[in-house]
mmCIF file of C-alpha atoms in Angstrom:
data_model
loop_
_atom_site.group_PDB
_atom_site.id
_atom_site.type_symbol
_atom_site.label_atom_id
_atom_site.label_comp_id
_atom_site.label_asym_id
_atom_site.label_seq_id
_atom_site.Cartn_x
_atom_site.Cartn_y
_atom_site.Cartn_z
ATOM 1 C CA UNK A 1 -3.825 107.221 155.042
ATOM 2 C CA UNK A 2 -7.050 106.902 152.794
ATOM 3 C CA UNK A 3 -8.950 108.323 155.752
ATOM 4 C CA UNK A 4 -6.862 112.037 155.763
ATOM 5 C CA UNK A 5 -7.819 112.154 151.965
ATOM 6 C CA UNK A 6 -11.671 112.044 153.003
ATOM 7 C CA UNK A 7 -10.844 114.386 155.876
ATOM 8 C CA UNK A 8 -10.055 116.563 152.881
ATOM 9 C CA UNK A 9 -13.394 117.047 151.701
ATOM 10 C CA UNK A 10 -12.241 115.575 148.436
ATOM 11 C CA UNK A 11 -14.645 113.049 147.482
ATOM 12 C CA UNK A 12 -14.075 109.517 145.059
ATOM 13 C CA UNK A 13 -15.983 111.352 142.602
ATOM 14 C CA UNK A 14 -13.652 114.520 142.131
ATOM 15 C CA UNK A 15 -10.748 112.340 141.630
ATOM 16 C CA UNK A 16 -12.022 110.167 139.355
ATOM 17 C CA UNK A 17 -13.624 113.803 137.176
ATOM 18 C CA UNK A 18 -9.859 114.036 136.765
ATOM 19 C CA UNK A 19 -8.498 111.217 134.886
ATOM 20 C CA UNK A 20 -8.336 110.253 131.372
ATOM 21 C CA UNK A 21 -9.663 106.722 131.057
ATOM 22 C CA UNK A 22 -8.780 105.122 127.914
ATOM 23 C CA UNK A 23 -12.405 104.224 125.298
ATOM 24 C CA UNK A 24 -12.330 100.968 127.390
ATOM 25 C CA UNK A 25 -12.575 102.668 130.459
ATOM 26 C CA UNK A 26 -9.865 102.117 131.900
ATOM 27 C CA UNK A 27 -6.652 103.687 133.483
ATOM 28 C CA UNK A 28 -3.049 101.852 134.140
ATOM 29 C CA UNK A 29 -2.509 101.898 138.148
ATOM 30 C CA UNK A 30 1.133 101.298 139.270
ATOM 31 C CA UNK A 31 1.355 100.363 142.568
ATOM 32 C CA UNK A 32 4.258 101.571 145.101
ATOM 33 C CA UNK A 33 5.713 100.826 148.182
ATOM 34 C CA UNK A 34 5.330 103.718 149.941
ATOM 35 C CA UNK A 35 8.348 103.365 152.346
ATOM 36 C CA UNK A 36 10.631 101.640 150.459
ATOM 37 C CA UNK A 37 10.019 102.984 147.069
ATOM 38 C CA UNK A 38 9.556 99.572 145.379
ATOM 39 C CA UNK A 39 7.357 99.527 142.440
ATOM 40 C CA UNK A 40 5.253 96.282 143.486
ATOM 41 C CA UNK A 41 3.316 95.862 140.364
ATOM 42 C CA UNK A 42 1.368 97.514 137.494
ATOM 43 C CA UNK A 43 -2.879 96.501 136.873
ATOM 44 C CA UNK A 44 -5.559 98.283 135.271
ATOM 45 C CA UNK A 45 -8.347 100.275 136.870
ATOM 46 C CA UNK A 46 -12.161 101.104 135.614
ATOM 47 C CA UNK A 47 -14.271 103.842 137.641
ATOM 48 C CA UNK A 48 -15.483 101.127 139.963
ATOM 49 C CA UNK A 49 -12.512 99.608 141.009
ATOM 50 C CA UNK A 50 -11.183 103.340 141.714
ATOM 51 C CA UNK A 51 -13.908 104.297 143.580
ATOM 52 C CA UNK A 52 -13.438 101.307 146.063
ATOM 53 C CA UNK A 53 -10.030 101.491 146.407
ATOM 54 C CA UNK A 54 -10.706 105.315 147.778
ATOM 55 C CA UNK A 55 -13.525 104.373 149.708
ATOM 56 C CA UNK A 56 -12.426 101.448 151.344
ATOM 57 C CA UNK A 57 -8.590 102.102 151.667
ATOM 58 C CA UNK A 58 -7.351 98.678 149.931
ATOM 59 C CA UNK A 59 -6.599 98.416 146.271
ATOM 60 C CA UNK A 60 -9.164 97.148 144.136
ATOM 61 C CA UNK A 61 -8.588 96.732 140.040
ATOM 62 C CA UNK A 62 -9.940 95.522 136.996
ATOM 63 C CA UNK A 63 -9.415 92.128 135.499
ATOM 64 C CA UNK A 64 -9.133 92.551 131.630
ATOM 65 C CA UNK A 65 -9.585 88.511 131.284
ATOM 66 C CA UNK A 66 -11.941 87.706 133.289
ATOM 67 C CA UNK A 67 -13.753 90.902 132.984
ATOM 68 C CA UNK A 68 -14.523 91.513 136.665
ATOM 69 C CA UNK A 69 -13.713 93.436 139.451
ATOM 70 C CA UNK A 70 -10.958 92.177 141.959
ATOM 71 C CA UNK A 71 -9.280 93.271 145.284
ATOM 72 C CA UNK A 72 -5.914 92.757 145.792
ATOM 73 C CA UNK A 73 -5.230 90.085 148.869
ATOM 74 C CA UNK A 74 -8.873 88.727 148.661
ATOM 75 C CA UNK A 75 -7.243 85.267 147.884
ATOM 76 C CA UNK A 76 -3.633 85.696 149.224
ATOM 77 C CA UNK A 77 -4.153 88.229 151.757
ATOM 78 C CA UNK A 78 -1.960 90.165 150.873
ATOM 79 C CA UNK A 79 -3.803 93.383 150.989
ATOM 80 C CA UNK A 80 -2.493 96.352 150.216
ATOM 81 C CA UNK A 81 -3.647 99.775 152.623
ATOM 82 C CA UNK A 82 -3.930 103.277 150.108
ATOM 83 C CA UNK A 83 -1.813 105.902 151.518
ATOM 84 C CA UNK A 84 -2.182 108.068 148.391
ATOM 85 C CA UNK A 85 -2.918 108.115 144.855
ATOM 86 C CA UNK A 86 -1.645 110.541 142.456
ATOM 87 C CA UNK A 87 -2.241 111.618 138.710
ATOM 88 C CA UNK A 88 0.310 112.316 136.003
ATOM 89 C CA UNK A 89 0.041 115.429 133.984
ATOM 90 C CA UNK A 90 -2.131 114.300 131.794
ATOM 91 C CA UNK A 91 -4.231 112.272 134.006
ATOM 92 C CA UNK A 92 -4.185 109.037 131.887
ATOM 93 C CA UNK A 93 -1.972 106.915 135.130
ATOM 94 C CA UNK A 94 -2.368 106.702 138.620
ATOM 95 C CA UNK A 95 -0.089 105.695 141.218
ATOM 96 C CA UNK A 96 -0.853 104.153 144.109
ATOM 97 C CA UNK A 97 1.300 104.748 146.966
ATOM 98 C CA UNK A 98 0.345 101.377 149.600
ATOM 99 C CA UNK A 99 1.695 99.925 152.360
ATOM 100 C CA UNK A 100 1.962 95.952 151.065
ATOM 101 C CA UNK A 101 0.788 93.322 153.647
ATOM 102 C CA UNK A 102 1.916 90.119 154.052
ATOM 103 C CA UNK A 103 4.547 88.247 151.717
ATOM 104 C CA UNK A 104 3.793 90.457 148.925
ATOM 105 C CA UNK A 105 2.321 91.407 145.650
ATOM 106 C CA UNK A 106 2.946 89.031 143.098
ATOM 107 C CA UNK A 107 0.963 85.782 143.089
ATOM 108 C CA UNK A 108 4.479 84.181 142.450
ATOM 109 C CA UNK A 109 6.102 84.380 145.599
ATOM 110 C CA UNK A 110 8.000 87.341 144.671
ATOM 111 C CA UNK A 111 8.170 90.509 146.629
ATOM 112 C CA UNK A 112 7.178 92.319 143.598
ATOM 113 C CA UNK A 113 6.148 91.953 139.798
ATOM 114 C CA UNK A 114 9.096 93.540 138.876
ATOM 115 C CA UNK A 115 11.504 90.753 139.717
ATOM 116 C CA UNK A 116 13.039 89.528 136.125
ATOM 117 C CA UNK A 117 15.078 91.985 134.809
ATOM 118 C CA UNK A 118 18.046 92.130 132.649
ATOM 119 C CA UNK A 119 20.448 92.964 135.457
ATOM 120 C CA UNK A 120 18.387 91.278 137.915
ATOM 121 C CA UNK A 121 18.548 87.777 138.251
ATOM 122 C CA UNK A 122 14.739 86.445 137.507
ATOM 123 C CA UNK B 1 24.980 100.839 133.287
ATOM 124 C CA UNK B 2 23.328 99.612 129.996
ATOM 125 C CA UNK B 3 26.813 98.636 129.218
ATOM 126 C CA UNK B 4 26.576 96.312 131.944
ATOM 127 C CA UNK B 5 23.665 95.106 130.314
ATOM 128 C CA UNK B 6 25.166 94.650 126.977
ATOM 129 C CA UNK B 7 28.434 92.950 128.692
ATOM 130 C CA UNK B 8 25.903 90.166 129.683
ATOM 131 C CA UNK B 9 25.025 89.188 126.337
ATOM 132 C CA UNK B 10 21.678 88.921 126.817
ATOM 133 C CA UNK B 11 20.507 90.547 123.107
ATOM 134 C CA UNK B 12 17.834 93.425 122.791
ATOM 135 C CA UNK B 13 15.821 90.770 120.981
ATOM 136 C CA UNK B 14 15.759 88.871 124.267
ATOM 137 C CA UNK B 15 14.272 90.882 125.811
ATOM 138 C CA UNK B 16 12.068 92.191 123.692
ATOM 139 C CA UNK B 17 11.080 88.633 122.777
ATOM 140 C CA UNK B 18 9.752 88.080 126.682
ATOM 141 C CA UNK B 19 7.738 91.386 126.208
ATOM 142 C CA UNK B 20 3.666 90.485 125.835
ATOM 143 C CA UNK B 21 2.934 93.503 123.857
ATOM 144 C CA UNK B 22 -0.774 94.409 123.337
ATOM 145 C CA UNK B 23 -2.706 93.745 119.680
ATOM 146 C CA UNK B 24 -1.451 97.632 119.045
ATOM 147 C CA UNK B 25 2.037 96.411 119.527
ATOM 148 C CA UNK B 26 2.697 98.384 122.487
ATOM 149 C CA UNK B 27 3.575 97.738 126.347
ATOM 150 C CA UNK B 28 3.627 100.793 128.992
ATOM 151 C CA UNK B 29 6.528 101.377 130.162
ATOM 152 C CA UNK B 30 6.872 102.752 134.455
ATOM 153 C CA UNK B 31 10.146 105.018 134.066
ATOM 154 C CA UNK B 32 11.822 105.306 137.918
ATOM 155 C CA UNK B 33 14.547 107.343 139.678
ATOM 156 C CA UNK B 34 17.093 104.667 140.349
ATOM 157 C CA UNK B 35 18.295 106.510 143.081
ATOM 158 C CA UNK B 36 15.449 108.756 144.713
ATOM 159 C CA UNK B 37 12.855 105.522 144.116
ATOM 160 C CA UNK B 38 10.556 108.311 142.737
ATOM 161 C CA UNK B 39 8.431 107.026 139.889
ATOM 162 C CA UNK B 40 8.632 109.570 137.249
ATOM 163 C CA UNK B 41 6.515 108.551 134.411
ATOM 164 C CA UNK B 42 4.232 106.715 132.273
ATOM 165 C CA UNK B 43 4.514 106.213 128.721
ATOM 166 C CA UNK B 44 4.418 103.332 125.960
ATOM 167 C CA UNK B 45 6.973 102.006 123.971
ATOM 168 C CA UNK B 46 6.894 99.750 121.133
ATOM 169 C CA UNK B 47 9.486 96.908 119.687
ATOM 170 C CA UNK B 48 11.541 99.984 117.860
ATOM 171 C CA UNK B 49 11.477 102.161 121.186
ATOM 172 C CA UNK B 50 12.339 99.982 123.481
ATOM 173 C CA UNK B 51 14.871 98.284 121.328
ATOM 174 C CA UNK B 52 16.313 101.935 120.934
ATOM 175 C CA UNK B 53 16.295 102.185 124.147
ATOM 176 C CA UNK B 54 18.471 99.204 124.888
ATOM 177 C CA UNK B 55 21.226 99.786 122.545
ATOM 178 C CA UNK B 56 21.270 103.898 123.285
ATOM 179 C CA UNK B 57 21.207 103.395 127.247
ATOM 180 C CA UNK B 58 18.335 106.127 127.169
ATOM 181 C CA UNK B 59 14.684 106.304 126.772
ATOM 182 C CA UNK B 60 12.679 105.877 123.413
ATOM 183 C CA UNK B 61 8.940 106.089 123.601
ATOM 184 C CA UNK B 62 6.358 105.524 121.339
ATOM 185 C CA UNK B 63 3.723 108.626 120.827
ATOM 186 C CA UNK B 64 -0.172 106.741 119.798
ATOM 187 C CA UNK B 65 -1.495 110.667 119.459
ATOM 188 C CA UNK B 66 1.767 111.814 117.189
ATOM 189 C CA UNK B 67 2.123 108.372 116.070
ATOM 190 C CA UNK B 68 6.362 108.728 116.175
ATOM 191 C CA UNK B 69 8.949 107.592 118.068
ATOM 192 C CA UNK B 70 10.289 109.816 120.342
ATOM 193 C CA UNK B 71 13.379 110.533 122.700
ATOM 194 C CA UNK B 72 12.962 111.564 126.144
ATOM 195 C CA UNK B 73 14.721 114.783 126.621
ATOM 196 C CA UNK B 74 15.543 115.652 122.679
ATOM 197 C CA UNK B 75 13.761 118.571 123.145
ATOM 198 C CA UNK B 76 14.239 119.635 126.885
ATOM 199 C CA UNK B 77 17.770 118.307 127.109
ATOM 200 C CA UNK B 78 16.511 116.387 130.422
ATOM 201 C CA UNK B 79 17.898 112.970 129.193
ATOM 202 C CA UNK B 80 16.803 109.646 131.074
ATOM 203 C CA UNK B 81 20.000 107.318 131.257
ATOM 204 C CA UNK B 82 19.182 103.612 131.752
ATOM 205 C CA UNK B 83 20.281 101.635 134.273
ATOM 206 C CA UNK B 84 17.844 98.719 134.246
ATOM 207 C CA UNK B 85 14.339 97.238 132.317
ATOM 208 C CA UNK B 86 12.593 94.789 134.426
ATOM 209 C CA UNK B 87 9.591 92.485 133.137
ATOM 210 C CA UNK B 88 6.760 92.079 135.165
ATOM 211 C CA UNK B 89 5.576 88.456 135.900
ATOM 212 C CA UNK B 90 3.246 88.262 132.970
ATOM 213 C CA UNK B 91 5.604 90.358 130.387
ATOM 214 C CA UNK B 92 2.850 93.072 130.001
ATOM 215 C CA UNK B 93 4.792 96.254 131.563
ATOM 216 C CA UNK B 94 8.263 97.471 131.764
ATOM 217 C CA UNK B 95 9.940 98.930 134.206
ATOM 218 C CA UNK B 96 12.921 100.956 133.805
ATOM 219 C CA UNK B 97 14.967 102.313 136.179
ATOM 220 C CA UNK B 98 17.120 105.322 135.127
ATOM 221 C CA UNK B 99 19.390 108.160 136.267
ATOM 222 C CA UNK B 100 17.444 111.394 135.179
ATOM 223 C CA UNK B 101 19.353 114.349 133.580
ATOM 224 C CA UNK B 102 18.271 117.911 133.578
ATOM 225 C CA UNK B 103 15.915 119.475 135.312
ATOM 226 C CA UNK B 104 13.289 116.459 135.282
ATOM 227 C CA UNK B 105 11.004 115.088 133.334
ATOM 228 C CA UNK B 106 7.830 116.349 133.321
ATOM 229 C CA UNK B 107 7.100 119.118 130.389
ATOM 230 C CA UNK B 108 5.198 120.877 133.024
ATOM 231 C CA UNK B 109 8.469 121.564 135.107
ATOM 232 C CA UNK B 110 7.756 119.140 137.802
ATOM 233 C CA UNK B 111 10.389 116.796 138.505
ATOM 234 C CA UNK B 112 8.201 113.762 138.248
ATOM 235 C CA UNK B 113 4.636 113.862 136.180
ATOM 236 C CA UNK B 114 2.761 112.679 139.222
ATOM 237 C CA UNK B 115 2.912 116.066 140.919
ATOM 238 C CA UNK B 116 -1.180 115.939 141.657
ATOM 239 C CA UNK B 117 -2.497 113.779 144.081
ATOM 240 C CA UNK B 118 -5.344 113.704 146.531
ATOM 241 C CA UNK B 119 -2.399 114.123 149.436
ATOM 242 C CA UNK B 120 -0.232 116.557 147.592
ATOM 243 C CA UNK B 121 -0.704 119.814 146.512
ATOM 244 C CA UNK B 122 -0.614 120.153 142.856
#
């Protein structure tokens, strides 16, 4: 959970030192089910939106569209609870690892984002 | 299996018709572990790489620093072997699930590139 991350002494602001956010200032965020291993859905991130999801344990993203800040479930919700976050190598992604409440993550219906595919029925 | 894929007739122009690449021409592209679940990497593919990667069964990125297509593995030998490419419900990220070769695919040795996180040690 979010809360053994601050228990770590490592603060929003150490993370977010770390990654590579694109000249719009911004950073792709692919969100996981932690337990299952699903890959629920892929949104973007600014500094902001970062910083809240670490500090209040719930995703929060960026909306490139509407150009605003929005948390995941506000409307549905379908929240989603930060268990961890990780960088790639060259700390231009994140990952979110969550544990997804409720019916699920895409405003669809569907379980996850993921769900057309060219095996998968969609 | 690709094959599979390919058996279906459903076309790599299909799919890559469905695909809402951005004004650059690109869409990222979330590589997973079939298998393991583990999410391995980020990285961007364009009309050419992802149709390369459709009719090769492995994965063909597109480099914006080196500006060239580029093979996962043609260097390391650590091959990604396709098993699926799922859409996201607004077409504006691929997911593809493969069987990785080798000894992983990070270039920093790690088996997946999102070896840092505020949880893990990295």
């Amino acid at each position: 959970m979010i809360s053994n991350y601050i228990n770590r002494r490592v603060s929003a602001a150490d993370l977010i030192l770390k990654v590579n956010f694109t000249s719009d200032g911004l950073v792709p965020a692919v969100v996981q089910e932690m337990e299952s291993g699903t890959v629920l859905m892929m949104a973007w991130m600014n500094r902001e939106s970062l910083a809240r999801t670490i500090e209040s344990g719930r995703t929060w993203f960026w909306s490139r569209s509407r150009k605003e800040l929005w948390a995941k479930g506000d409307t549905s919700g379908d929240i989603q609870l930060v268990h961890d976050i990780a960088l790639d190598c060259d700390g231009d992604t994140v990952l979110i690892e969550v544990e997804q409440q409720g019916k699920g993550a895409c405003h669809t219906g569907n379980y996850t984002c993921f769900y057309t595919g060219v095996l998968r029925e969609g």
